[in-house]
């Protein structure tokens, strides 16, 4: 069966890794890893898949729709079947939905809701480098082009930050 994860129990492994990070580096680093990186990336995958699915749905409604497409990329040309891609995206969306719910549940079982609230109140940077770099180091990475950063990225991250918060605080209401 198709999976977006390397391991079937990937969300469990990420939360367990966060527990180990907490013991060694503290709660902020642990939550930065599991929420600010792993859950954040899961949301990006989910949202991007939803967007692509909607784009295919729009194409499918057209009278001249043909599922076979030729794609040109920097890596070369290749063919794609939009009907197969549509089915794959539906599986990704289902899997990311389940994984989001499982991760939130596991995180809430391991970490105190007040710690999670404090984490969000600290307005953390998101992404894989967000919890390991200082603000100054991150700016240096952006300036040197090591990591891209645009106004659109800031807006996108602000929306994802709100979505992350709703995942946790909807669960506890």
PDB file of C-alpha atoms in Angstrom:
ATOM      1  CA  UNK A   1       0.000   0.000   0.000  1.00  0.00           C
ATOM      2  CA  UNK A   2       1.126   3.545  -0.763  1.00  0.00           C
ATOM      3  CA  UNK A   3       2.336   5.613   2.191  1.00  0.00           C
ATOM      4  CA  UNK A   4       3.816   9.054   2.595  1.00  0.00           C
ATOM      5  CA  UNK A   5       5.888   7.745   5.516  1.00  0.00           C
ATOM      6  CA  UNK A   6       9.036   5.654   5.591  1.00  0.00           C
ATOM      7  CA  UNK A   7       7.637   3.737   8.574  1.00  0.00           C
ATOM      8  CA  UNK A   8       4.051   2.771   9.306  1.00  0.00           C
ATOM      9  CA  UNK A   9       4.330   4.182  12.842  1.00  0.00           C
ATOM     10  CA  UNK A  10       6.109   7.401  11.800  1.00  0.00           C
ATOM     11  CA  UNK A  11       3.973   9.783  13.935  1.00  0.00           C
ATOM     12  CA  UNK A  12       4.685   7.621  17.003  1.00  0.00           C
ATOM     13  CA  UNK A  13       8.421   7.690  16.241  1.00  0.00           C
ATOM     14  CA  UNK A  14       8.399  11.486  15.900  1.00  0.00           C
ATOM     15  CA  UNK A  15       6.655  11.962  19.246  1.00  0.00           C
ATOM     16  CA  UNK A  16       9.055   9.520  20.924  1.00  0.00           C
ATOM     17  CA  UNK A  17      11.978  11.443  19.419  1.00  0.00           C
ATOM     18  CA  UNK A  18      10.465  14.655  20.834  1.00  0.00           C
ATOM     19  CA  UNK A  19      10.423  13.074  24.310  1.00  0.00           C
ATOM     20  CA  UNK A  20      14.125  12.295  23.956  1.00  0.00           C
ATOM     21  CA  UNK A  21      14.825  15.827  22.730  1.00  0.00           C
ATOM     22  CA  UNK A  22      12.964  17.213  25.757  1.00  0.00           C
ATOM     23  CA  UNK A  23      15.138  15.201  28.153  1.00  0.00           C
ATOM     24  CA  UNK A  24      18.312  16.423  26.514  1.00  0.00           C
ATOM     25  CA  UNK A  25      17.517  19.945  25.250  1.00  0.00           C
ATOM     26  CA  UNK A  26      14.292  21.041  26.916  1.00  0.00           C
ATOM     27  CA  UNK A  27      10.626  21.455  26.107  1.00  0.00           C
ATOM     28  CA  UNK A  28      11.005  24.292  23.590  1.00  0.00           C
ATOM     29  CA  UNK A  29      13.334  22.277  21.347  1.00  0.00           C
ATOM     30  CA  UNK A  30      11.107  19.195  21.698  1.00  0.00           C
ATOM     31  CA  UNK A  31       7.934  21.019  20.701  1.00  0.00           C
ATOM     32  CA  UNK A  32       9.825  22.881  17.981  1.00  0.00           C
ATOM     33  CA  UNK A  33      10.796  19.522  16.525  1.00  0.00           C
ATOM     34  CA  UNK A  34       7.465  17.723  16.753  1.00  0.00           C
ATOM     35  CA  UNK A  35       5.078  20.652  16.139  1.00  0.00           C
ATOM     36  CA  UNK A  36       7.179  23.315  14.419  1.00  0.00           C
ATOM     37  CA  UNK A  37       8.894  20.899  12.046  1.00  0.00           C
ATOM     38  CA  UNK A  38       7.167  17.524  11.712  1.00  0.00           C
ATOM     39  CA  UNK A  39       3.511  18.518  12.122  1.00  0.00           C
ATOM     40  CA  UNK A  40       4.165  21.722  10.154  1.00  0.00           C
ATOM     41  CA  UNK A  41       5.613  19.705   7.243  1.00  0.00           C
ATOM     42  CA  UNK A  42       2.651  17.336   7.427  1.00  0.00           C
ATOM     43  CA  UNK A  43       0.282  20.317   7.099  1.00  0.00           C
ATOM     44  CA  UNK A  44       2.237  21.587   4.102  1.00  0.00           C
ATOM     45  CA  UNK A  45       1.980  18.185   2.420  1.00  0.00           C
ATOM     46  CA  UNK A  46      -1.743  18.042   3.193  1.00  0.00           C
ATOM     47  CA  UNK A  47      -2.503  21.576   1.998  1.00  0.00           C
ATOM     48  CA  UNK A  48      -0.384  21.270  -1.162  1.00  0.00           C
ATOM     49  CA  UNK A  49      -2.122  17.993  -2.006  1.00  0.00           C
ATOM     50  CA  UNK A  50      -5.535  19.624  -1.527  1.00  0.00           C
ATOM     51  CA  UNK A  51      -4.543  22.456  -3.854  1.00  0.00           C
ATOM     52  CA  UNK A  52      -3.259  20.075  -6.547  1.00  0.00           C
ATOM     53  CA  UNK A  53      -6.405  17.947  -6.228  1.00  0.00           C
ATOM     54  CA  UNK A  54      -8.574  21.043  -6.753  1.00  0.00           C
ATOM     55  CA  UNK A  55      -6.542  22.001  -9.824  1.00  0.00           C
ATOM     56  CA  UNK A  56      -7.047  18.538 -11.328  1.00  0.00           C
ATOM     57  CA  UNK A  57     -10.773  18.688 -10.519  1.00  0.00           C
ATOM     58  CA  UNK A  58     -11.001  21.967 -12.447  1.00  0.00           C
ATOM     59  CA  UNK A  59      -9.257  20.389 -15.437  1.00  0.00           C
ATOM     60  CA  UNK A  60     -11.517  17.328 -15.273  1.00  0.00           C
ATOM     61  CA  UNK A  61     -14.622  19.533 -15.586  1.00  0.00           C
ATOM     62  CA  UNK A  62     -13.474  20.892 -18.931  1.00  0.00           C
ATOM     63  CA  UNK A  63     -14.970  19.358 -22.069  1.00  0.00           C
ATOM     64  CA  UNK A  64     -11.520  18.983 -23.642  1.00  0.00           C
ATOM     65  CA  UNK A  65     -10.059  17.131 -20.625  1.00  0.00           C
ATOM     66  CA  UNK A  66      -7.405  14.548 -21.415  1.00  0.00           C
ATOM     67  CA  UNK A  67      -5.756  12.796 -18.464  1.00  0.00           C
ATOM     68  CA  UNK A  68      -2.490  12.078 -20.275  1.00  0.00           C
ATOM     69  CA  UNK A  69      -0.129  15.050 -20.009  1.00  0.00           C
ATOM     70  CA  UNK A  70       3.441  15.744 -20.987  1.00  0.00           C
ATOM     71  CA  UNK A  71       5.399  17.535 -18.260  1.00  0.00           C
ATOM     72  CA  UNK A  72       8.553  19.521 -18.916  1.00  0.00           C
ATOM     73  CA  UNK A  73      10.941  20.007 -16.014  1.00  0.00           C
ATOM     74  CA  UNK A  74      14.592  20.766 -15.395  1.00  0.00           C
ATOM     75  CA  UNK A  75      15.054  17.015 -14.890  1.00  0.00           C
ATOM     76  CA  UNK A  76      13.625  16.178 -18.301  1.00  0.00           C
ATOM     77  CA  UNK A  77      10.281  15.506 -19.913  1.00  0.00           C
ATOM     78  CA  UNK A  78       7.921  12.839 -18.652  1.00  0.00           C
ATOM     79  CA  UNK A  79       4.316  11.772 -18.972  1.00  0.00           C
ATOM     80  CA  UNK A  80       1.704  11.905 -16.239  1.00  0.00           C
ATOM     81  CA  UNK A  81      -1.797  10.487 -15.987  1.00  0.00           C
ATOM     82  CA  UNK A  82      -3.914  13.059 -14.137  1.00  0.00           C
ATOM     83  CA  UNK A  83      -6.522  10.437 -13.191  1.00  0.00           C
ATOM     84  CA  UNK A  84      -3.852   8.358 -11.456  1.00  0.00           C
ATOM     85  CA  UNK A  85      -2.403  11.487  -9.853  1.00  0.00           C
ATOM     86  CA  UNK A  86      -5.888  12.427  -8.654  1.00  0.00           C
ATOM     87  CA  UNK A  87      -6.279   9.040  -6.929  1.00  0.00           C
ATOM     88  CA  UNK A  88      -2.791   9.315  -5.409  1.00  0.00           C
ATOM     89  CA  UNK A  89      -3.556  12.780  -4.043  1.00  0.00           C
ATOM     90  CA  UNK A  90      -6.794  11.530  -2.480  1.00  0.00           C
ATOM     91  CA  UNK A  91      -4.780   8.845  -0.653  1.00  0.00           C
ATOM     92  CA  UNK A  92      -2.215  11.420   0.493  1.00  0.00           C
ATOM     93  CA  UNK A  93      -4.991  13.684   1.811  1.00  0.00           C
ATOM     94  CA  UNK A  94      -6.627  10.801   3.684  1.00  0.00           C
ATOM     95  CA  UNK A  95      -3.300   9.688   5.126  1.00  0.00           C
ATOM     96  CA  UNK A  96      -2.235  13.172   6.192  1.00  0.00           C
ATOM     97  CA  UNK A  97      -5.639  13.729   7.826  1.00  0.00           C
ATOM     98  CA  UNK A  98      -5.234  10.552   9.870  1.00  0.00           C
ATOM     99  CA  UNK A  99      -1.603  11.350  10.670  1.00  0.00           C
ATOM    100  CA  UNK A 100      -2.465  14.892  11.840  1.00  0.00           C
ATOM    101  CA  UNK A 101      -5.114  13.569  14.207  1.00  0.00           C
ATOM    102  CA  UNK A 102      -2.828  10.826  15.493  1.00  0.00           C
ATOM    103  CA  UNK A 103       0.076  13.203  16.050  1.00  0.00           C
ATOM    104  CA  UNK A 104      -2.035  15.733  17.936  1.00  0.00           C
ATOM    105  CA  UNK A 105      -3.449  12.985  20.131  1.00  0.00           C
ATOM    106  CA  UNK A 106       0.017  11.551  20.843  1.00  0.00           C
ATOM    107  CA  UNK A 107       1.512  14.992  21.528  1.00  0.00           C
ATOM    108  CA  UNK A 108      -1.310  15.796  23.959  1.00  0.00           C
ATOM    109  CA  UNK A 109      -0.721  12.461  25.715  1.00  0.00           C
ATOM    110  CA  UNK A 110       2.982  13.189  26.166  1.00  0.00           C
ATOM    111  CA  UNK A 111       3.178  16.956  26.687  1.00  0.00           C
ATOM    112  CA  UNK A 112       1.179  19.189  28.994  1.00  0.00           C
ATOM    113  CA  UNK A 113      -1.343  21.445  27.254  1.00  0.00           C
ATOM    114  CA  UNK A 114       0.068  24.446  29.157  1.00  0.00           C
ATOM    115  CA  UNK A 115       3.538  23.729  27.736  1.00  0.00           C
ATOM    116  CA  UNK A 116       2.042  23.558  24.261  1.00  0.00           C
ATOM    117  CA  UNK A 117       0.194  26.837  24.869  1.00  0.00           C
ATOM    118  CA  UNK A 118       3.440  28.493  26.038  1.00  0.00           C
ATOM    119  CA  UNK A 119       5.215  27.158  22.963  1.00  0.00           C
ATOM    120  CA  UNK A 120       2.657  28.825  20.695  1.00  0.00           C
ATOM    121  CA  UNK A 121       2.754  32.045  22.761  1.00  0.00           C
ATOM    122  CA  UNK A 122       6.522  32.245  22.180  1.00  0.00           C
ATOM    123  CA  UNK A 123       5.752  32.783  18.455  1.00  0.00           C
ATOM    124  CA  UNK A 124       8.250  30.146  17.288  1.00  0.00           C
ATOM    125  CA  UNK A 125       9.778  30.000  13.842  1.00  0.00           C
ATOM    126  CA  UNK A 126       8.535  27.049  11.823  1.00  0.00           C
ATOM    127  CA  UNK A 127      10.268  24.530   9.593  1.00  0.00           C
ATOM    128  CA  UNK A 128      13.282  22.309   9.952  1.00  0.00           C
ATOM    129  CA  UNK A 129      15.694  25.142  10.713  1.00  0.00           C
ATOM    130  CA  UNK A 130      13.239  27.149  12.832  1.00  0.00           C
ATOM    131  CA  UNK A 131      13.896  25.308  16.069  1.00  0.00           C
ATOM    132  CA  UNK A 132      17.634  24.765  15.633  1.00  0.00           C
ATOM    133  CA  UNK A 133      18.822  28.212  14.545  1.00  0.00           C
ATOM    134  CA  UNK A 134      18.761  31.467  16.434  1.00  0.00           C
ATOM    135  CA  UNK A 135      16.891  34.322  14.786  1.00  0.00           C
ATOM    136  CA  UNK A 136      20.227  35.868  13.794  1.00  0.00           C
ATOM    137  CA  UNK A 137      21.457  32.599  12.271  1.00  0.00           C
ATOM    138  CA  UNK A 138      18.211  32.183  10.350  1.00  0.00           C
ATOM    139  CA  UNK A 139      18.503  35.711   8.910  1.00  0.00           C
ATOM    140  CA  UNK A 140      22.065  34.883   7.857  1.00  0.00           C
ATOM    141  CA  UNK A 141      20.819  31.735   6.079  1.00  0.00           C
ATOM    142  CA  UNK A 142      18.206  33.807   4.247  1.00  0.00           C
ATOM    143  CA  UNK A 143      20.740  36.486   3.316  1.00  0.00           C
ATOM    144  CA  UNK A 144      23.202  33.884   1.985  1.00  0.00           C
ATOM    145  CA  UNK A 145      20.485  32.054   0.056  1.00  0.00           C
ATOM    146  CA  UNK A 146      20.906  28.851   2.069  1.00  0.00           C
ATOM    147  CA  UNK A 147      17.193  28.902   2.724  1.00  0.00           C
ATOM    148  CA  UNK A 148      14.629  30.850   0.700  1.00  0.00           C
ATOM    149  CA  UNK A 149      12.472  33.392   2.463  1.00  0.00           C
ATOM    150  CA  UNK A 150       9.855  35.719   0.988  1.00  0.00           C
ATOM    151  CA  UNK A 151       6.896  37.769   2.148  1.00  0.00           C
ATOM    152  CA  UNK A 152       4.682  34.986   0.767  1.00  0.00           C
ATOM    153  CA  UNK A 153       6.549  32.520   3.025  1.00  0.00           C
ATOM    154  CA  UNK A 154       5.799  34.727   6.041  1.00  0.00           C
ATOM    155  CA  UNK A 155       2.103  34.935   5.161  1.00  0.00           C
ATOM    156  CA  UNK A 156       1.911  31.221   4.453  1.00  0.00           C
ATOM    157  CA  UNK A 157       3.637  30.397   7.756  1.00  0.00           C
ATOM    158  CA  UNK A 158       1.297  32.718   9.674  1.00  0.00           C
ATOM    159  CA  UNK A 159      -1.698  30.851   8.242  1.00  0.00           C
ATOM    160  CA  UNK A 160      -0.108  27.477   9.024  1.00  0.00           C
ATOM    161  CA  UNK A 161       0.716  28.678  12.541  1.00  0.00           C
ATOM    162  CA  UNK A 162      -2.974  29.407  13.115  1.00  0.00           C
ATOM    163  CA  UNK A 163      -3.895  26.022  11.680  1.00  0.00           C
ATOM    164  CA  UNK A 164      -1.409  24.315  14.016  1.00  0.00           C
ATOM    165  CA  UNK A 165      -2.898  26.106  17.023  1.00  0.00           C
ATOM    166  CA  UNK A 166      -6.433  25.118  16.046  1.00  0.00           C
ATOM    167  CA  UNK A 167      -5.394  21.463  15.859  1.00  0.00           C
ATOM    168  CA  UNK A 168      -4.447  21.538  19.546  1.00  0.00           C
ATOM    169  CA  UNK A 169      -6.904  23.899  21.091  1.00  0.00           C
ATOM    170  CA  UNK A 170      -9.899  22.522  19.216  1.00  0.00           C
ATOM    171  CA  UNK A 171      -9.029  19.146  20.794  1.00  0.00           C
ATOM    172  CA  UNK A 172      -9.126  20.496  24.362  1.00  0.00           C
ATOM    173  CA  UNK A 173     -12.303  22.609  24.223  1.00  0.00           C
TER     174      UNK A 173
END
